[in-house]
CSV table of C-alpha atoms in Angstrom, one decimal:
chain,number,residue,atom,x,y,z
A,1,MET,CA,273.4,36.9,184.8
A,2,THR,CA,276.8,37.3,186.0
A,3,SER,CA,278.8,40.2,185.6
A,4,ASN,CA,281.4,38.6,183.7
A,5,THR,CA,278.3,37.4,181.1
A,6,LEU,CA,277.5,41.0,181.0
A,7,THR,CA,280.9,42.2,180.4
A,8,ILE,CA,281.5,40.1,177.6
A,9,LYS,CA,278.1,40.7,175.9
A,10,ASN,CA,279.6,44.6,175.8
A,11,LEU,CA,282.4,43.9,175.0
A,12,ILE,CA,281.1,41.9,171.7
A,13,LYS,CA,278.5,44.7,171.2
A,14,LYS,CA,281.0,46.8,171.1
A,15,TYR,CA,283.6,45.0,169.1
A,16,LEU,CA,280.9,44.8,166.6
A,17,THR,CA,279.3,48.6,166.2
A,18,GLN,CA,283.2,49.6,165.5
A,19,SER,CA,283.7,47.3,163.7
A,20,ILE,CA,281.1,48.2,161.6
A,21,ARG,CA,282.1,52.1,162.1
A,22,LEU,CA,285.4,51.5,160.4
A,23,GLN,CA,284.7,49.5,157.4
A,24,PHE,CA,281.4,51.0,156.6
A,25,ASN,CA,281.9,54.8,157.6
A,26,MET,CA,278.3,54.4,160.2
A,27,ASP,CA,277.1,54.4,163.3
A,28,ILE,CA,274.0,51.6,163.7
A,29,ASP,CA,272.1,50.4,166.7
A,30,LEU,CA,272.5,46.8,166.8
A,31,LYS,CA,270.1,46.4,169.5
A,32,GLY,CA,267.4,43.5,167.9
A,33,GLU,CA,269.6,43.0,165.0
A,34,TYR,CA,271.5,39.2,167.0
A,35,THR,CA,270.9,37.9,170.7
A,36,PHE,CA,272.7,35.4,172.9
A,37,THR,CA,271.6,31.8,173.0
A,38,ARG,CA,272.7,28.6,173.9
A,39,ASN,CA,273.6,26.2,171.1
A,40,ILE,CA,271.3,22.7,171.9
A,41,VAL,CA,274.2,20.0,170.9
A,42,SER,CA,277.6,22.1,172.9
A,43,LYS,CA,275.7,24.0,175.1
A,44,LYS,CA,277.9,26.5,174.5
A,45,THR,CA,276.6,30.0,174.4
A,46,ILE,CA,276.4,31.3,171.0
A,47,ILE,CA,275.3,34.7,169.3
A,48,ALA,CA,272.0,34.0,167.1
A,49,ALA,CA,271.7,37.1,163.8
A,50,THR,CA,268.2,38.1,163.7
A,51,PHE,CA,268.6,40.5,160.8
A,52,SER,CA,266.3,43.1,160.9
A,53,GLU,CA,265.4,45.1,157.2
A,54,LYS,CA,267.9,47.5,158.6
A,55,ILE,CA,270.7,44.9,158.3
A,56,LEU,CA,269.0,43.4,155.5
A,57,SER,CA,268.5,46.2,152.9
A,58,LYS,CA,272.3,46.1,153.1
A,59,PRO,CA,274.0,42.9,151.6
A,60,GLY,CA,277.3,44.1,152.7
A,61,LEU,CA,276.7,45.0,156.1
A,62,LYS,CA,274.6,41.8,156.2
A,63,MET,CA,277.7,39.5,155.1
A,64,PHE,CA,280.0,41.5,157.3
A,65,LEU,CA,277.8,41.2,160.7
A,66,ALA,CA,277.6,37.8,160.0
A,67,SER,CA,281.0,37.0,159.3
A,68,LEU,CA,281.6,38.6,162.6
A,69,ILE,CA,279.4,37.0,164.9
A,70,THR,CA,280.2,33.5,163.0
A,71,GLU,CA,284.2,33.8,163.6
A,72,ILE,CA,283.0,34.7,167.2
A,73,ASN,CA,280.9,31.2,167.1
A,74,ASN,CA,283.5,29.2,165.9
A,75,GLU,CA,285.9,30.7,169.0
A,76,ARG,CA,288.0,32.2,166.0
A,77,CYS,CA,288.7,35.3,168.6
A,78,SER,CA,289.2,34.8,172.2
A,79,THR,CA,288.0,37.3,174.4
A,80,GLU,CA,291.5,39.0,174.6
A,81,PHE,CA,291.8,39.6,171.4
A,82,ILE,CA,288.6,41.2,171.0
A,83,MET,CA,289.4,43.9,173.9
A,84,GLU,CA,292.5,44.7,171.8
A,85,LYS,CA,290.4,44.7,168.7
A,86,VAL,CA,288.0,46.9,170.3
A,87,ARG,CA,291.0,49.4,171.7
A,88,SER,CA,292.1,49.4,168.0
A,89,LEU,CA,289.4,50.0,166.2
A,90,LYS,CA,288.5,53.2,168.6
A,91,LYS,CA,291.7,54.5,167.8
A,92,PHE,CA,291.1,54.2,164.1
A,93,SER,CA,287.9,55.0,164.0
A,94,PRO,CA,286.7,58.0,161.1
A,95,GLY,CA,286.4,60.6,164.0
A,96,ASN,CA,290.0,59.8,165.7
A,97,ILE,CA,291.8,59.1,162.2
A,98,GLY,CA,295.4,61.2,162.8
A,99,LEU,CA,294.5,61.8,166.5
A,100,ALA,CA,296.3,59.0,167.3
């Protein structure tokens, strides 16, 4: 695994975690809730949801997270978009509101 791949995986983890924090005002450990795999047809790396009961028991959270993953898989957001989103989400996370 290259250092660039690890950087992108960490960026995606931050994006998903911070998006959930802002949308639902909750911190959730996403370890084991998704995995990176290769699409059989396109040979591109994609994110596959492996949601546990922790996610499945919260329908709104499940739908939100699945939507974010779908956007990434469909290449609707570039790495640059995600990096900018992480920066802005960090600024507006519940603990930082009013401090910017």
